[in-house]
């Protein structure tokens, strides 16, 4: 079974620039999550999709972050404009249906550095 | 009070040692108790999960949950250099995961 695919692996941008990350979940997984993991901290949920609908985006800074999951499969997360404090690893995770520990799988993440 | 507290370490032990990793929590609504392992530049991977108090063993790993004290532990026996990673405790309540900050472990050959 292929894992959760994310790209790019690394990205360095200047503050105020925009950036986009891509995630392809495990085939058949209805639920998709984006997390932000700042160095030395645990992952923090940004947004959760069930198929192509948003379940929870309460911690997404909507003035600069946006995410979409068209067709209920892959997803993109965008930051515009980026700030220095956005430097972090952005993790995508997926699960069969809802937050089941057994099927919950993380990708390797995209490491973003804002300079 | 934070919902999840985890000692960040770092922890450094010799190969073969027994390692104890711990988390405390405050939310009584947590239903699942999990440990994730995260290697450098990788995403977290599920190591063990349980939903009841007591011990659960899987090879060299034992997860322990004490709901009355709101305390969970992960024990690693006969630690190996390949166990060097960050260990995250995690909890599930309803639709939401709650992660600890992670404990960095290095096993020295």
Tab-separated table of C-alpha atoms in Angstrom:
chain	number	residue	atom	x	y	z
A	1	UNK	CA	0.000	0.000	0.000
A	2	UNK	CA	1.469	3.337	-1.042
A	3	UNK	CA	1.769	5.897	1.747
A	4	UNK	CA	0.708	9.516	1.942
A	5	UNK	CA	2.645	11.452	-0.691
A	6	UNK	CA	3.671	15.046	-0.147
A	7	UNK	CA	5.597	17.514	-2.257
A	8	UNK	CA	7.834	19.370	-2.280
A	9	UNK	CA	10.022	17.956	0.499
A	10	UNK	CA	11.695	21.280	1.174
A	11	UNK	CA	10.930	24.887	0.337
A	12	UNK	CA	12.726	28.109	1.162
A	13	UNK	CA	10.939	31.391	0.472
A	14	UNK	CA	11.223	34.996	1.483
A	15	UNK	CA	8.647	36.538	3.801
A	16	UNK	CA	5.602	37.933	2.028
A	17	UNK	CA	5.972	35.399	-0.800
A	18	UNK	CA	3.384	32.711	-1.422
A	19	UNK	CA	3.860	28.948	-1.310
A	20	UNK	CA	1.764	25.859	-1.969
A	21	UNK	CA	2.058	22.305	-0.727
A	22	UNK	CA	0.507	19.227	-2.243
A	23	UNK	CA	-0.745	16.019	-0.646
A	24	UNK	CA	-2.007	12.772	-2.123
A	25	UNK	CA	-3.596	10.546	0.544
A	26	UNK	CA	-3.701	6.775	0.659
A	27	UNK	CA	-6.165	5.448	-1.884
A	28	UNK	CA	-9.622	5.086	-0.389
A	29	UNK	CA	-8.961	7.303	2.606
A	30	UNK	CA	-11.898	9.679	2.936
A	31	UNK	CA	-10.444	11.905	5.634
A	32	UNK	CA	-7.462	14.185	5.073
A	33	UNK	CA	-5.669	16.402	7.571
A	34	UNK	CA	-3.081	19.171	7.372
A	35	UNK	CA	-0.859	19.757	10.392
A	36	UNK	CA	1.780	22.338	11.225
A	37	UNK	CA	4.726	21.088	13.282
A	38	UNK	CA	7.048	23.781	14.568
A	39	UNK	CA	10.496	22.591	15.660
A	40	UNK	CA	10.340	21.062	19.124
A	41	UNK	CA	6.551	20.902	19.192
A	42	UNK	CA	3.896	18.344	18.435
A	43	UNK	CA	1.772	18.566	15.301
A	44	UNK	CA	-1.005	21.141	15.404
A	45	UNK	CA	-4.111	20.512	13.300
A	46	UNK	CA	-4.785	23.182	10.687
A	47	UNK	CA	-7.677	21.687	8.756
A	48	UNK	CA	-9.584	18.416	8.377
A	49	UNK	CA	-11.472	17.325	5.259
A	50	UNK	CA	-14.041	14.579	4.956
A	51	UNK	CA	-14.109	13.771	1.239
A	52	UNK	CA	-14.090	17.278	-0.264
A	53	UNK	CA	-15.889	19.017	2.608
A	54	UNK	CA	-14.251	20.849	5.515
A	55	UNK	CA	-14.910	19.267	8.921
A	56	UNK	CA	-12.709	21.470	11.090
A	57	UNK	CA	-10.686	24.554	10.156
A	58	UNK	CA	-10.916	26.327	13.500
A	59	UNK	CA	-7.116	26.609	13.859
A	60	UNK	CA	-6.380	27.645	10.286
A	61	UNK	CA	-5.178	31.281	10.067
A	62	UNK	CA	-7.622	32.115	7.341
A	63	UNK	CA	-6.178	35.537	6.608
A	64	UNK	CA	-3.142	33.884	5.050
A	65	UNK	CA	-3.732	30.121	4.849
A	66	UNK	CA	-6.116	28.350	2.514
A	67	UNK	CA	-6.676	24.724	1.630
A	68	UNK	CA	-8.764	22.792	-0.793
A	69	UNK	CA	-9.508	19.195	-1.614
A	70	UNK	CA	-11.148	19.111	-4.984
A	71	UNK	CA	-12.730	15.810	-6.042
A	72	UNK	CA	-12.147	14.414	-2.554
A	73	UNK	CA	-8.699	13.025	-3.318
A	74	UNK	CA	-5.548	15.134	-3.285
A	75	UNK	CA	-5.260	18.447	-1.509
A	76	UNK	CA	-3.278	21.665	-1.591
A	77	UNK	CA	-2.395	23.993	1.264
A	78	UNK	CA	-1.405	27.562	0.418
A	79	UNK	CA	0.183	30.336	2.426
A	80	UNK	CA	-0.044	33.880	1.120
A	81	UNK	CA	1.743	35.984	2.264
A	82	UNK	CA	4.199	33.955	4.333
A	83	UNK	CA	5.585	35.190	7.641
A	84	UNK	CA	8.774	34.175	9.439
A	85	UNK	CA	6.732	32.311	12.066
A	86	UNK	CA	5.315	30.040	9.362
A	87	UNK	CA	8.650	28.213	9.243
A	88	UNK	CA	7.685	24.656	10.145
A	89	UNK	CA	7.074	21.189	8.776
A	90	UNK	CA	3.666	20.838	7.152
A	91	UNK	CA	2.373	17.316	7.558
A	92	UNK	CA	-0.477	15.731	5.689
A	93	UNK	CA	-2.274	12.729	7.133
A	94	UNK	CA	-5.162	10.588	5.972
A	95	UNK	CA	-7.442	7.969	7.448
A	96	UNK	CA	-10.172	5.663	6.156
A	97	UNK	CA	-13.048	7.483	7.826
A	98	UNK	CA	-12.564	9.832	10.711
A	99	UNK	CA	-9.648	9.838	13.157
A	100	UNK	CA	-9.192	6.072	13.549
A	101	UNK	CA	-5.778	5.342	15.101
A	102	UNK	CA	-5.466	2.139	13.115
A	103	UNK	CA	-5.619	3.753	9.679
A	104	UNK	CA	-4.296	7.239	10.500
A	105	UNK	CA	-1.137	7.694	8.401
A	106	UNK	CA	1.190	10.673	8.082
A	107	UNK	CA	3.228	11.727	5.096
A	108	UNK	CA	6.883	12.741	5.436
A	109	UNK	CA	6.006	16.409	5.381
A	110	UNK	CA	7.179	19.558	3.632
A	111	UNK	CA	9.802	21.540	5.504
A	112	UNK	CA	9.207	25.261	4.950
A	113	UNK	CA	11.785	27.885	5.802
A	114	UNK	CA	10.736	31.527	5.555
A	115	UNK	CA	13.655	33.970	5.476
B	1	UNK	CA	-2.949	23.784	32.580
B	2	UNK	CA	-2.025	22.261	29.231
B	3	UNK	CA	-4.119	19.313	28.104
B	4	UNK	CA	-1.004	17.242	27.408
B	5	UNK	CA	2.385	17.512	29.081
B	6	UNK	CA	5.439	15.634	27.839
B	7	UNK	CA	9.043	16.018	28.954
B	8	UNK	CA	10.956	17.107	25.823
B	9	UNK	CA	14.236	15.533	26.940
B	10	UNK	CA	16.595	15.033	25.252
B	11	UNK	CA	17.165	11.558	26.615
B	12	UNK	CA	20.411	9.717	25.926
B	13	UNK	CA	20.873	6.079	26.965
B	14	UNK	CA	23.355	3.285	26.236
B	15	UNK	CA	22.317	0.433	23.983
B	16	UNK	CA	20.434	-2.256	25.897
B	17	UNK	CA	19.001	0.117	28.493
B	18	UNK	CA	15.350	0.258	29.478
B	19	UNK	CA	13.763	3.532	28.433
B	20	UNK	CA	10.728	5.103	30.078
B	21	UNK	CA	8.810	7.874	28.306
B	22	UNK	CA	5.906	9.605	29.999
B	23	UNK	CA	3.001	11.949	29.412
B	24	UNK	CA	0.364	13.424	31.650
B	25	UNK	CA	-2.996	14.714	30.501
B	26	UNK	CA	-5.906	16.602	31.974
B	27	UNK	CA	-8.829	15.787	29.667
B	28	UNK	CA	-10.981	12.947	31.010
B	29	UNK	CA	-12.719	12.660	27.638
B	30	UNK	CA	-9.686	11.165	25.921
B	31	UNK	CA	-10.706	7.811	24.454
B	32	UNK	CA	-7.572	6.517	22.747
B	33	UNK	CA	-4.015	6.694	24.015
B	34	UNK	CA	-1.250	6.448	21.450
B	35	UNK	CA	2.484	6.591	20.992
B	36	UNK	CA	4.032	7.740	17.752
B	37	UNK	CA	7.664	7.511	16.699
B	38	UNK	CA	9.103	10.205	14.450
B	39	UNK	CA	12.456	9.787	12.792
B	40	UNK	CA	14.318	12.854	11.614
B	41	UNK	CA	12.776	14.339	8.460
B	42	UNK	CA	9.915	11.830	8.521
B	43	UNK	CA	6.279	11.984	9.563
B	44	UNK	CA	5.089	10.384	12.820
B	45	UNK	CA	4.302	6.677	12.611
B	46	UNK	CA	1.977	4.873	14.993
B	47	UNK	CA	3.842	2.654	17.432
B	48	UNK	CA	1.092	1.549	19.792
B	49	UNK	CA	-2.412	2.476	20.816
B	50	UNK	CA	-4.837	1.431	23.508
B	51	UNK	CA	-8.141	2.601	24.906
B	52	UNK	CA	-8.098	1.082	28.386
B	53	UNK	CA	-6.071	1.319	31.556
B	54	UNK	CA	-3.355	-1.249	32.010
B	55	UNK	CA	-0.447	-2.525	29.993
B	56	UNK	CA	-0.208	-3.449	26.333
B	57	UNK	CA	2.890	-5.175	25.075
B	58	UNK	CA	4.288	-5.426	21.548
B	59	UNK	CA	7.752	-6.942	21.317
B	60	UNK	CA	10.211	-4.687	23.121
B	61	UNK	CA	7.577	-1.994	23.624
B	62	UNK	CA	5.036	-1.711	26.457
B	63	UNK	CA	2.403	0.990	26.655
B	64	UNK	CA	0.942	1.694	30.064
B	65	UNK	CA	-2.157	3.766	30.803
B	66	UNK	CA	-3.342	4.902	34.218
B	67	UNK	CA	-6.620	6.734	33.717
B	68	UNK	CA	-7.074	7.457	37.416
B	69	UNK	CA	-3.780	9.374	37.520
B	70	UNK	CA	-4.102	10.628	33.924
B	71	UNK	CA	-0.694	9.301	33.092
B	72	UNK	CA	0.639	7.228	30.207
B	73	UNK	CA	4.034	5.665	29.683
B	74	UNK	CA	5.968	3.899	26.975
B	75	UNK	CA	8.690	1.452	27.992
B	76	UNK	CA	11.332	0.274	25.565
B	77	UNK	CA	13.323	-2.793	26.611
B	78	UNK	CA	16.742	-3.669	25.234
B	79	UNK	CA	16.937	-0.317	23.453
B	80	UNK	CA	18.687	-0.258	20.082
B	81	UNK	CA	20.378	2.555	18.142
B	82	UNK	CA	17.519	2.239	15.641
B	83	UNK	CA	15.157	3.392	18.414
B	84	UNK	CA	16.779	6.839	18.263
B	85	UNK	CA	13.909	9.140	17.340
B	86	UNK	CA	11.384	11.537	18.801
B	87	UNK	CA	8.481	9.867	20.600
B	88	UNK	CA	5.149	11.651	20.672
B	89	UNK	CA	2.282	10.751	22.937
B	90	UNK	CA	-1.127	11.391	21.418
B	91	UNK	CA	-4.710	11.272	22.575
B	92	UNK	CA	-8.001	11.089	20.746
B	93	UNK	CA	-11.213	12.668	21.888
B	94	UNK	CA	-14.143	12.609	19.482
B	95	UNK	CA	-12.832	13.923	16.207
B	96	UNK	CA	-9.686	15.553	17.530
B	97	UNK	CA	-6.116	14.371	18.077
B	98	UNK	CA	-4.004	15.979	20.799
B	99	UNK	CA	-0.232	15.564	20.580
B	100	UNK	CA	2.501	15.973	23.142
B	101	UNK	CA	5.569	17.985	22.258
B	102	UNK	CA	7.700	14.862	21.840
B	103	UNK	CA	10.689	13.408	23.681
B	104	UNK	CA	13.938	13.119	21.753
B	105	UNK	CA	15.699	9.803	22.425
B	106	UNK	CA	19.231	8.833	21.438
B	107	UNK	CA	20.476	5.277	22.006
B	108	UNK	CA	24.253	5.167	22.024
B	109	UNK	CA	25.907	2.006	20.632
